[in-house]
Short mmCIF file of N, CA and C in Angstrom, two decimals:
data_model
loop_
_atom_site.label_atom_id
_atom_site.label_comp_id
_atom_site.label_asym_id
_atom_site.label_seq_id
_atom_site.Cartn_x
_atom_site.Cartn_y
_atom_site.Cartn_z
N MET A 281 32.62 106.51 -48.75
CA MET A 281 33.62 105.97 -47.84
C MET A 281 34.88 105.69 -48.66
N SER A 282 36.02 106.17 -48.17
CA SER A 282 37.26 105.96 -48.92
C SER A 282 37.90 104.64 -48.52
N SER A 283 38.66 104.10 -49.46
CA SER A 283 39.32 102.81 -49.19
C SER A 283 40.41 102.97 -48.13
N THR A 284 41.05 104.13 -48.06
CA THR A 284 42.09 104.36 -47.06
C THR A 284 41.50 104.31 -45.66
N TRP A 285 40.39 104.98 -45.47
CA TRP A 285 39.72 105.02 -44.17
C TRP A 285 39.31 103.61 -43.75
N LEU A 286 38.71 102.87 -44.66
CA LEU A 286 38.27 101.52 -44.35
C LEU A 286 39.46 100.60 -44.06
N PHE A 287 40.54 100.75 -44.82
CA PHE A 287 41.74 99.95 -44.59
C PHE A 287 42.29 100.20 -43.19
N GLU A 288 42.32 101.47 -42.77
CA GLU A 288 42.82 101.80 -41.43
C GLU A 288 41.96 101.16 -40.34
N ILE A 289 40.66 101.17 -40.53
CA ILE A 289 39.77 100.55 -39.54
C ILE A 289 40.01 99.04 -39.49
N LEU A 290 39.97 98.39 -40.64
CA LEU A 290 40.11 96.94 -40.68
C LEU A 290 41.50 96.47 -40.24
N SER A 291 42.53 97.24 -40.54
CA SER A 291 43.88 96.82 -40.16
C SER A 291 44.10 96.93 -38.65
N GLY A 292 43.21 97.62 -37.94
CA GLY A 292 43.31 97.72 -36.49
C GLY A 292 42.62 96.59 -35.75
N ILE A 293 41.99 95.69 -36.49
CA ILE A 293 41.27 94.57 -35.88
C ILE A 293 42.13 93.31 -35.98
N TYR A 294 42.40 92.69 -34.83
CA TYR A 294 43.20 91.46 -34.82
C TYR A 294 42.52 90.38 -34.00
N ASN A 295 42.69 89.16 -34.40
CA ASN A 295 42.30 87.99 -33.61
C ASN A 295 40.86 88.00 -33.12
N VAL A 296 39.95 88.54 -33.89
CA VAL A 296 38.54 88.51 -33.49
C VAL A 296 37.94 87.17 -33.89
N GLU A 297 37.02 86.69 -33.07
CA GLU A 297 36.30 85.47 -33.41
C GLU A 297 34.89 85.78 -33.88
N PHE A 298 34.32 86.92 -33.43
CA PHE A 298 32.98 87.33 -33.83
C PHE A 298 33.06 88.73 -34.42
N LEU A 299 32.37 88.92 -35.54
CA LEU A 299 32.38 90.22 -36.21
C LEU A 299 31.01 90.49 -36.80
N LYS A 300 30.50 91.69 -36.56
CA LYS A 300 29.24 92.12 -37.16
C LYS A 300 29.55 93.28 -38.10
N LEU A 301 29.16 93.14 -39.35
CA LEU A 301 29.43 94.17 -40.35
C LEU A 301 28.12 94.76 -40.87
N SER A 302 28.09 96.07 -40.93
CA SER A 302 26.89 96.76 -41.41
C SER A 302 26.86 96.84 -42.93
N ARG A 303 25.73 97.28 -43.44
CA ARG A 303 25.55 97.41 -44.89
C ARG A 303 26.61 98.30 -45.53
N CYS A 304 26.91 99.44 -44.89
CA CYS A 304 27.84 100.38 -45.53
C CYS A 304 29.26 99.80 -45.60
N ILE A 305 29.68 99.07 -44.59
CA ILE A 305 31.01 98.44 -44.63
C ILE A 305 31.05 97.37 -45.71
N LEU A 306 30.00 96.56 -45.78
CA LEU A 306 29.96 95.52 -46.81
C LEU A 306 29.93 96.11 -48.21
N GLN A 307 29.22 97.21 -48.37
CA GLN A 307 29.19 97.85 -49.69
C GLN A 307 30.58 98.37 -50.04
N ALA A 308 31.28 98.93 -49.05
CA ALA A 308 32.64 99.42 -49.30
C ALA A 308 33.57 98.26 -49.65
N LEU A 309 33.41 97.13 -48.97
CA LEU A 309 34.24 95.96 -49.29
C LEU A 309 33.93 95.44 -50.70
N THR A 310 32.69 95.60 -51.12
CA THR A 310 32.32 95.22 -52.48
C THR A 310 32.94 96.20 -53.48
N ASP A 311 32.93 97.48 -53.12
CA ASP A 311 33.49 98.51 -54.01
C ASP A 311 35.02 98.45 -54.07
N PHE A 312 35.65 98.02 -52.97
CA PHE A 312 37.11 97.97 -52.89
C PHE A 312 37.56 96.56 -52.49
N PRO A 313 37.36 95.56 -53.33
CA PRO A 313 37.69 94.17 -52.95
C PRO A 313 39.17 93.95 -52.66
N GLU A 314 40.01 94.80 -53.17
CA GLU A 314 41.45 94.65 -52.94
C GLU A 314 41.82 94.84 -51.47
N LEU A 315 40.96 95.50 -50.69
CA LEU A 315 41.25 95.70 -49.27
C LEU A 315 41.37 94.37 -48.53
N LEU A 316 40.50 93.45 -48.82
CA LEU A 316 40.54 92.16 -48.14
C LEU A 316 41.82 91.40 -48.45
N GLU A 317 42.34 91.58 -49.65
CA GLU A 317 43.58 90.92 -50.04
C GLU A 317 44.77 91.48 -49.28
N LYS A 318 44.67 92.74 -48.84
CA LYS A 318 45.77 93.38 -48.11
C LYS A 318 45.76 93.03 -46.62
N LEU A 319 44.74 92.34 -46.17
CA LEU A 319 44.60 92.02 -44.75
C LEU A 319 44.55 90.51 -44.51
N PRO A 320 45.48 89.75 -45.04
CA PRO A 320 45.35 88.30 -44.98
C PRO A 320 45.43 87.71 -43.58
N ASP A 321 46.15 88.33 -42.67
CA ASP A 321 46.35 87.74 -41.35
C ASP A 321 45.41 88.29 -40.28
N GLN A 322 44.69 89.35 -40.61
CA GLN A 322 43.85 90.01 -39.63
C GLN A 322 42.73 89.12 -39.10
N PHE A 323 42.19 88.29 -39.93
CA PHE A 323 40.96 87.58 -39.59
C PHE A 323 41.12 86.07 -39.58
N GLN A 324 42.28 85.58 -39.24
CA GLN A 324 42.52 84.14 -39.25
C GLN A 324 41.70 83.39 -38.22
N LYS A 325 41.33 84.05 -37.12
CA LYS A 325 40.55 83.39 -36.07
C LYS A 325 39.06 83.68 -36.18
N LEU A 326 38.66 84.41 -37.19
CA LEU A 326 37.25 84.79 -37.35
C LEU A 326 36.40 83.56 -37.62
N LYS A 327 35.48 83.27 -36.71
CA LYS A 327 34.64 82.08 -36.81
C LYS A 327 33.16 82.42 -36.99
N HIS A 328 32.72 83.52 -36.40
CA HIS A 328 31.30 83.87 -36.39
C HIS A 328 31.10 85.27 -36.95
N VAL A 329 30.26 85.38 -37.97
CA VAL A 329 30.07 86.65 -38.66
C VAL A 329 28.57 86.94 -38.79
N MET A 330 28.21 88.19 -38.52
CA MET A 330 26.84 88.64 -38.76
C MET A 330 26.92 89.77 -39.78
N LEU A 331 26.16 89.63 -40.85
CA LEU A 331 26.16 90.61 -41.92
C LEU A 331 24.77 91.22 -42.07
N GLU A 332 24.70 92.54 -42.09
CA GLU A 332 23.45 93.22 -42.38
C GLU A 332 23.48 93.56 -43.86
N LEU A 333 22.60 92.93 -44.62
CA LEU A 333 22.68 93.06 -46.07
C LEU A 333 21.37 93.40 -46.72
N GLU A 334 21.48 94.14 -47.79
CA GLU A 334 20.37 94.32 -48.71
C GLU A 334 20.55 93.29 -49.80
N PRO A 335 19.50 92.94 -50.50
CA PRO A 335 19.61 91.89 -51.53
C PRO A 335 20.74 92.05 -52.54
N PRO A 336 21.06 93.28 -53.02
CA PRO A 336 22.14 93.34 -54.01
C PRO A 336 23.49 92.88 -53.48
N SER A 337 23.60 92.73 -52.17
CA SER A 337 24.88 92.38 -51.57
C SER A 337 25.11 90.88 -51.44
N VAL A 338 24.30 90.06 -52.09
CA VAL A 338 24.48 88.62 -51.96
C VAL A 338 25.87 88.21 -52.43
N HIS A 339 26.38 88.88 -53.43
CA HIS A 339 27.73 88.56 -53.89
C HIS A 339 28.77 89.01 -52.87
N ALA A 340 28.43 90.02 -52.07
CA ALA A 340 29.33 90.41 -50.98
C ALA A 340 29.44 89.28 -49.96
N VAL A 341 28.33 88.57 -49.71
CA VAL A 341 28.37 87.41 -48.81
C VAL A 341 29.35 86.37 -49.34
N LEU A 342 29.24 86.07 -50.61
CA LEU A 342 30.10 85.05 -51.21
C LEU A 342 31.56 85.49 -51.23
N ASN A 343 31.82 86.75 -51.57
CA ASN A 343 33.19 87.27 -51.55
C ASN A 343 33.74 87.26 -50.13
N PHE A 344 32.89 87.58 -49.17
CA PHE A 344 33.31 87.58 -47.78
C PHE A 344 33.74 86.19 -47.35
N LEU A 345 32.95 85.19 -47.70
CA LEU A 345 33.30 83.81 -47.34
C LEU A 345 34.59 83.37 -48.02
N ASP A 346 34.84 83.85 -49.22
CA ASP A 346 36.11 83.56 -49.89
C ASP A 346 37.28 84.17 -49.13
N SER A 347 37.08 85.40 -48.66
CA SER A 347 38.16 86.12 -47.99
C SER A 347 38.41 85.60 -46.58
N PHE A 348 37.38 85.05 -45.95
CA PHE A 348 37.49 84.54 -44.59
C PHE A 348 37.03 83.09 -44.57
N PRO A 349 37.85 82.21 -45.10
CA PRO A 349 37.44 80.83 -45.30
C PRO A 349 37.23 80.02 -44.02
N CYS A 350 37.68 80.52 -42.88
CA CYS A 350 37.52 79.78 -41.62
C CYS A 350 36.18 80.06 -40.94
N THR A 351 35.35 80.92 -41.54
CA THR A 351 34.06 81.26 -40.95
C THR A 351 33.20 80.01 -40.81
N GLU A 352 32.75 79.75 -39.59
CA GLU A 352 31.92 78.59 -39.30
C GLU A 352 30.44 78.94 -39.17
N THR A 353 30.17 80.15 -38.70
CA THR A 353 28.79 80.60 -38.51
C THR A 353 28.59 81.92 -39.24
N LEU A 354 27.59 81.95 -40.08
CA LEU A 354 27.27 83.17 -40.81
C LEU A 354 25.80 83.49 -40.59
N VAL A 355 25.53 84.68 -40.06
CA VAL A 355 24.17 85.16 -39.88
C VAL A 355 23.95 86.28 -40.89
N TRP A 356 22.97 86.09 -41.74
CA TRP A 356 22.63 87.08 -42.76
C TRP A 356 21.35 87.75 -42.31
N ASP A 357 21.46 88.98 -41.82
CA ASP A 357 20.31 89.74 -41.38
C ASP A 357 19.82 90.56 -42.57
N ARG A 358 18.78 90.07 -43.19
CA ARG A 358 18.29 90.66 -44.43
C ARG A 358 17.62 92.01 -44.19
N CYS A 359 17.87 92.92 -45.11
CA CYS A 359 17.18 94.20 -45.17
C CYS A 359 16.48 94.22 -46.51
N PRO A 360 15.26 93.70 -46.58
CA PRO A 360 14.62 93.47 -47.87
C PRO A 360 14.33 94.74 -48.66
N ASP A 361 14.46 94.61 -49.95
CA ASP A 361 14.10 95.65 -50.90
C ASP A 361 13.43 94.93 -52.07
N GLU A 362 12.14 94.73 -51.96
CA GLU A 362 11.41 93.94 -52.94
C GLU A 362 11.53 94.50 -54.35
N SER A 363 11.60 95.82 -54.50
CA SER A 363 11.67 96.40 -55.85
C SER A 363 12.96 96.00 -56.55
N TRP A 364 14.05 95.86 -55.79
CA TRP A 364 15.31 95.44 -56.41
C TRP A 364 15.17 94.04 -56.99
N PHE A 365 14.54 93.15 -56.24
CA PHE A 365 14.39 91.78 -56.71
C PHE A 365 13.61 91.71 -58.01
N SER A 366 12.56 92.49 -58.11
CA SER A 366 11.75 92.41 -59.32
C SER A 366 12.53 92.88 -60.54
N ARG A 367 13.50 93.77 -60.36
CA ARG A 367 14.29 94.27 -61.49
C ARG A 367 15.50 93.40 -61.79
N LYS A 368 16.10 92.78 -60.80
CA LYS A 368 17.41 92.15 -60.96
C LYS A 368 17.44 90.64 -60.74
N ARG A 369 16.31 90.01 -60.55
CA ARG A 369 16.25 88.59 -60.18
C ARG A 369 17.07 87.70 -61.12
N GLU A 370 16.85 87.81 -62.42
CA GLU A 370 17.53 86.93 -63.37
C GLU A 370 19.04 87.17 -63.36
N GLU A 371 19.43 88.43 -63.30
CA GLU A 371 20.87 88.75 -63.29
C GLU A 371 21.54 88.20 -62.03
N TRP A 372 20.89 88.33 -60.91
CA TRP A 372 21.43 87.87 -59.63
C TRP A 372 21.67 86.37 -59.66
N VAL A 373 20.67 85.62 -60.10
CA VAL A 373 20.78 84.16 -60.14
C VAL A 373 21.82 83.72 -61.17
N ALA A 374 21.84 84.37 -62.32
CA ALA A 374 22.78 84.01 -63.39
C ALA A 374 24.23 84.21 -62.98
N ASN A 375 24.48 85.13 -62.06
CA ASN A 375 25.85 85.46 -61.67
C ASN A 375 26.35 84.70 -60.44
N LEU A 376 25.60 83.74 -59.95
CA LEU A 376 26.11 82.94 -58.83
C LEU A 376 27.31 82.12 -59.30
N PRO A 377 28.38 82.11 -58.53
CA PRO A 377 29.59 81.36 -58.91
C PRO A 377 29.43 79.87 -58.59
N PHE A 378 28.92 79.12 -59.52
CA PHE A 378 28.54 77.73 -59.26
C PHE A 378 29.70 76.80 -58.95
N GLN A 379 30.94 77.20 -59.16
CA GLN A 379 32.07 76.35 -58.85
C GLN A 379 32.52 76.48 -57.39
N ARG A 380 31.96 77.41 -56.65
CA ARG A 380 32.40 77.69 -55.29
C ARG A 380 31.99 76.57 -54.32
N ILE A 381 32.91 76.23 -53.39
CA ILE A 381 32.66 75.25 -52.34
C ILE A 381 32.95 75.93 -51.00
N PHE A 382 32.10 75.70 -50.01
CA PHE A 382 32.29 76.26 -48.67
C PHE A 382 32.79 75.14 -47.77
N LYS A 383 34.04 75.24 -47.33
CA LYS A 383 34.69 74.14 -46.62
C LYS A 383 34.57 74.19 -45.10
N CYS A 384 34.24 75.34 -44.53
CA CYS A 384 34.19 75.45 -43.07
C CYS A 384 32.82 75.87 -42.53
N LEU A 385 31.95 76.36 -43.38
CA LEU A 385 30.67 76.89 -42.92
C LEU A 385 29.80 75.78 -42.32
N LYS A 386 29.54 75.89 -41.01
CA LYS A 386 28.75 74.88 -40.30
C LYS A 386 27.32 75.33 -40.04
N THR A 387 27.14 76.64 -39.83
CA THR A 387 25.82 77.17 -39.51
C THR A 387 25.55 78.41 -40.35
N PHE A 388 24.39 78.42 -40.98
CA PHE A 388 23.95 79.59 -41.73
C PHE A 388 22.57 79.97 -41.23
N VAL A 389 22.42 81.25 -40.83
CA VAL A 389 21.14 81.76 -40.35
C VAL A 389 20.72 82.90 -41.25
N MET A 390 19.49 82.83 -41.75
CA MET A 390 18.92 83.94 -42.51
C MET A 390 17.81 84.54 -41.67
N GLN A 391 18.00 85.79 -41.26
CA GLN A 391 17.01 86.49 -40.46
C GLN A 391 16.24 87.45 -41.34
N ASN A 392 15.01 87.72 -40.95
CA ASN A 392 14.14 88.66 -41.68
C ASN A 392 13.91 88.21 -43.10
N SER A 393 13.77 86.95 -43.27
CA SER A 393 13.51 86.36 -44.57
C SER A 393 12.20 86.91 -45.13
N SER A 394 12.19 87.22 -46.44
CA SER A 394 10.96 87.80 -46.99
C SER A 394 10.63 87.38 -48.41
N ASP A 395 11.61 87.21 -49.26
CA ASP A 395 11.34 86.89 -50.66
C ASP A 395 11.68 85.42 -50.91
N ILE A 396 10.70 84.58 -50.76
CA ILE A 396 10.91 83.13 -50.79
C ILE A 396 11.57 82.66 -52.08
N GLU A 397 11.10 83.15 -53.21
CA GLU A 397 11.60 82.65 -54.49
C GLU A 397 13.10 82.88 -54.66
N VAL A 398 13.54 84.10 -54.41
CA VAL A 398 14.96 84.42 -54.58
C VAL A 398 15.80 83.77 -53.48
N GLU A 399 15.30 83.78 -52.26
CA GLU A 399 16.04 83.15 -51.18
C GLU A 399 16.24 81.67 -51.43
N MET A 400 15.25 81.04 -52.03
CA MET A 400 15.38 79.62 -52.36
C MET A 400 16.58 79.37 -53.26
N LYS A 401 16.78 80.22 -54.24
CA LYS A 401 17.93 80.05 -55.15
C LYS A 401 19.24 80.11 -54.37
N PHE A 402 19.35 81.08 -53.46
CA PHE A 402 20.58 81.21 -52.69
C PHE A 402 20.74 80.03 -51.73
N LEU A 403 19.67 79.63 -51.06
CA LEU A 403 19.74 78.53 -50.10
C LEU A 403 20.04 77.20 -50.78
N GLU A 404 19.48 76.98 -51.96
CA GLU A 404 19.82 75.78 -52.74
C GLU A 404 21.30 75.79 -53.08
N PHE A 405 21.77 76.93 -53.54
CA PHE A 405 23.18 77.13 -53.87
C PHE A 405 24.06 76.77 -52.67
N LEU A 406 23.68 77.28 -51.50
CA LEU A 406 24.46 77.04 -50.29
C LEU A 406 24.42 75.56 -49.87
N LEU A 407 23.24 74.97 -49.87
CA LEU A 407 23.11 73.56 -49.47
C LEU A 407 23.93 72.63 -50.37
N GLU A 408 24.00 72.96 -51.63
CA GLU A 408 24.73 72.12 -52.59
C GLU A 408 26.24 72.30 -52.51
N ARG A 409 26.71 73.34 -51.77
CA ARG A 409 28.14 73.64 -51.77
C ARG A 409 28.80 73.72 -50.40
N ALA A 410 28.03 73.69 -49.33
CA ALA A 410 28.60 73.76 -47.97
C ALA A 410 28.82 72.33 -47.47
N ILE A 411 30.05 71.87 -47.56
CA ILE A 411 30.33 70.44 -47.35
C ILE A 411 30.31 70.00 -45.88
N VAL A 412 30.41 70.94 -44.93
CA VAL A 412 30.35 70.57 -43.51
C VAL A 412 29.16 71.23 -42.81
N LEU A 413 28.23 71.76 -43.57
CA LEU A 413 27.07 72.45 -43.00
C LEU A 413 26.31 71.52 -42.05
N GLU A 414 26.04 72.04 -40.85
CA GLU A 414 25.28 71.28 -39.86
C GLU A 414 23.87 71.83 -39.69
N GLU A 415 23.74 73.16 -39.80
CA GLU A 415 22.45 73.80 -39.55
C GLU A 415 22.18 74.91 -40.54
N LEU A 416 20.98 74.92 -41.07
CA LEU A 416 20.47 76.02 -41.88
C LEU A 416 19.21 76.48 -41.16
N ILE A 417 19.23 77.73 -40.69
CA ILE A 417 18.12 78.26 -39.89
C ILE A 417 17.54 79.46 -40.63
N ILE A 418 16.23 79.45 -40.80
CA ILE A 418 15.56 80.55 -41.49
C ILE A 418 14.55 81.16 -40.53
N LYS A 419 14.78 82.43 -40.19
CA LYS A 419 13.91 83.14 -39.26
C LYS A 419 13.18 84.23 -40.03
N SER A 420 11.87 84.27 -39.84
CA SER A 420 11.08 85.19 -40.64
C SER A 420 9.89 85.70 -39.86
N TRP A 421 9.40 86.84 -40.32
CA TRP A 421 8.17 87.37 -39.75
C TRP A 421 6.96 86.72 -40.41
N ARG A 422 7.17 85.99 -41.49
CA ARG A 422 6.06 85.32 -42.18
C ARG A 422 5.58 84.14 -41.34
N PRO A 423 4.27 83.93 -41.28
CA PRO A 423 3.75 82.86 -40.42
C PRO A 423 4.03 81.45 -40.94
N SER A 424 4.13 81.27 -42.23
CA SER A 424 4.28 79.91 -42.74
C SER A 424 5.24 79.85 -43.91
N TYR A 425 6.05 78.83 -43.88
CA TYR A 425 7.00 78.59 -44.96
C TYR A 425 6.87 77.16 -45.44
N SER A 426 5.68 76.62 -45.44
CA SER A 426 5.52 75.19 -45.74
C SER A 426 6.02 74.82 -47.13
N ASP A 427 5.76 75.64 -48.15
CA ASP A 427 6.25 75.32 -49.49
C ASP A 427 7.78 75.36 -49.54
N MET A 428 8.35 76.38 -48.91
CA MET A 428 9.80 76.50 -48.90
C MET A 428 10.42 75.32 -48.15
N LYS A 429 9.81 74.93 -47.05
CA LYS A 429 10.30 73.78 -46.29
C LYS A 429 10.35 72.53 -47.16
N LYS A 430 9.27 72.27 -47.85
CA LYS A 430 9.21 71.08 -48.72
C LYS A 430 10.29 71.12 -49.79
N LYS A 431 10.45 72.29 -50.43
CA LYS A 431 11.45 72.41 -51.49
C LYS A 431 12.86 72.24 -50.94
N LEU A 432 13.15 72.89 -49.81
CA LEU A 432 14.50 72.79 -49.24
C LEU A 432 14.83 71.37 -48.80
N LEU A 433 13.85 70.68 -48.27
CA LEU A 433 14.11 69.30 -47.83
C LEU A 433 14.42 68.37 -49.00
N SER A 434 14.02 68.75 -50.21
CA SER A 434 14.29 67.91 -51.37
C SER A 434 15.57 68.31 -52.13
N VAL A 435 16.21 69.39 -51.71
CA VAL A 435 17.43 69.86 -52.37
C VAL A 435 18.60 68.93 -52.02
N PRO A 436 19.38 68.49 -53.00
CA PRO A 436 20.58 67.70 -52.70
C PRO A 436 21.54 68.53 -51.83
N ARG A 437 22.17 67.88 -50.87
CA ARG A 437 23.06 68.59 -49.95
C ARG A 437 24.47 68.05 -50.04
N ALA A 438 25.42 68.96 -49.96
CA ALA A 438 26.83 68.56 -49.94
C ALA A 438 27.18 67.91 -48.61
N SER A 439 26.46 68.30 -47.55
CA SER A 439 26.70 67.74 -46.22
C SER A 439 25.55 66.82 -45.83
N SER A 440 25.87 65.60 -45.51
CA SER A 440 24.83 64.64 -45.13
C SER A 440 24.24 64.92 -43.75
N THR A 441 24.90 65.78 -42.96
CA THR A 441 24.42 66.07 -41.61
C THR A 441 23.66 67.39 -41.51
N ALA A 442 23.44 68.09 -42.60
CA ALA A 442 22.79 69.40 -42.56
C ALA A 442 21.32 69.28 -42.20
N SER A 443 20.93 70.02 -41.16
CA SER A 443 19.51 70.09 -40.79
C SER A 443 18.97 71.46 -41.16
N ILE A 444 17.68 71.53 -41.39
CA ILE A 444 17.03 72.78 -41.78
C ILE A 444 15.93 73.06 -40.77
N SER A 445 15.92 74.27 -40.22
CA SER A 445 14.88 74.61 -39.25
C SER A 445 14.30 75.99 -39.53
N PHE A 446 13.06 76.15 -39.12
CA PHE A 446 12.30 77.38 -39.30
C PHE A 446 11.69 77.79 -37.95
N PRO A 447 12.50 78.26 -37.01
CA PRO A 447 11.93 78.67 -35.72
C PRO A 447 10.97 79.84 -35.92
N GLU A 448 9.85 79.81 -35.22
CA GLU A 448 8.84 80.86 -35.39
C GLU A 448 9.08 82.00 -34.40
N ASN A 449 9.09 83.22 -34.93
CA ASN A 449 9.18 84.44 -34.12
C ASN A 449 10.29 84.37 -33.07
N ASP A 450 11.42 83.86 -33.45
CA ASP A 450 12.54 83.70 -32.53
C ASP A 450 13.77 84.30 -33.19
N PHE A 451 14.00 85.59 -32.97
CA PHE A 451 15.09 86.27 -33.64
C PHE A 451 16.30 86.35 -32.74
N LEU A 452 17.50 86.29 -33.38
CA LEU A 452 18.76 86.40 -32.62
C LEU A 452 18.91 87.78 -32.04
#
């Protein structure tokens, strides 16, 4: 995908409040980060975002939130690739930008959750930095997340009002 083609598509979008981005668009935005800098006014009203991501794109989520700081709801529809995690786990965690603060994110939903250990690192990171977070929702095909629930409930939170829920078999 060329950056010119993607720029033309994105520059045609104005005043959207909800946006769903596929894996290939997110990968292109990761490959061409300068595109987001060229579109500062396009997404000022963007409040709700759904991202279809593979695990290597976790940094795309963070870059996306930087580029669209008014995002209040973020749905991360996971496309798991367990083999990637086994090869890149340490690198992924080591490269999280620990100075980042999320000032508008109120709701975060992780769908198709599958790799508890790695997801915990990201969710801890988010809970510690989302200062107005109201809801963290984890939807999974797995029947039980009792260990993850216990760990998440003990994580320090930037927002005193953040609730954590694990609805069973209830996908958006």
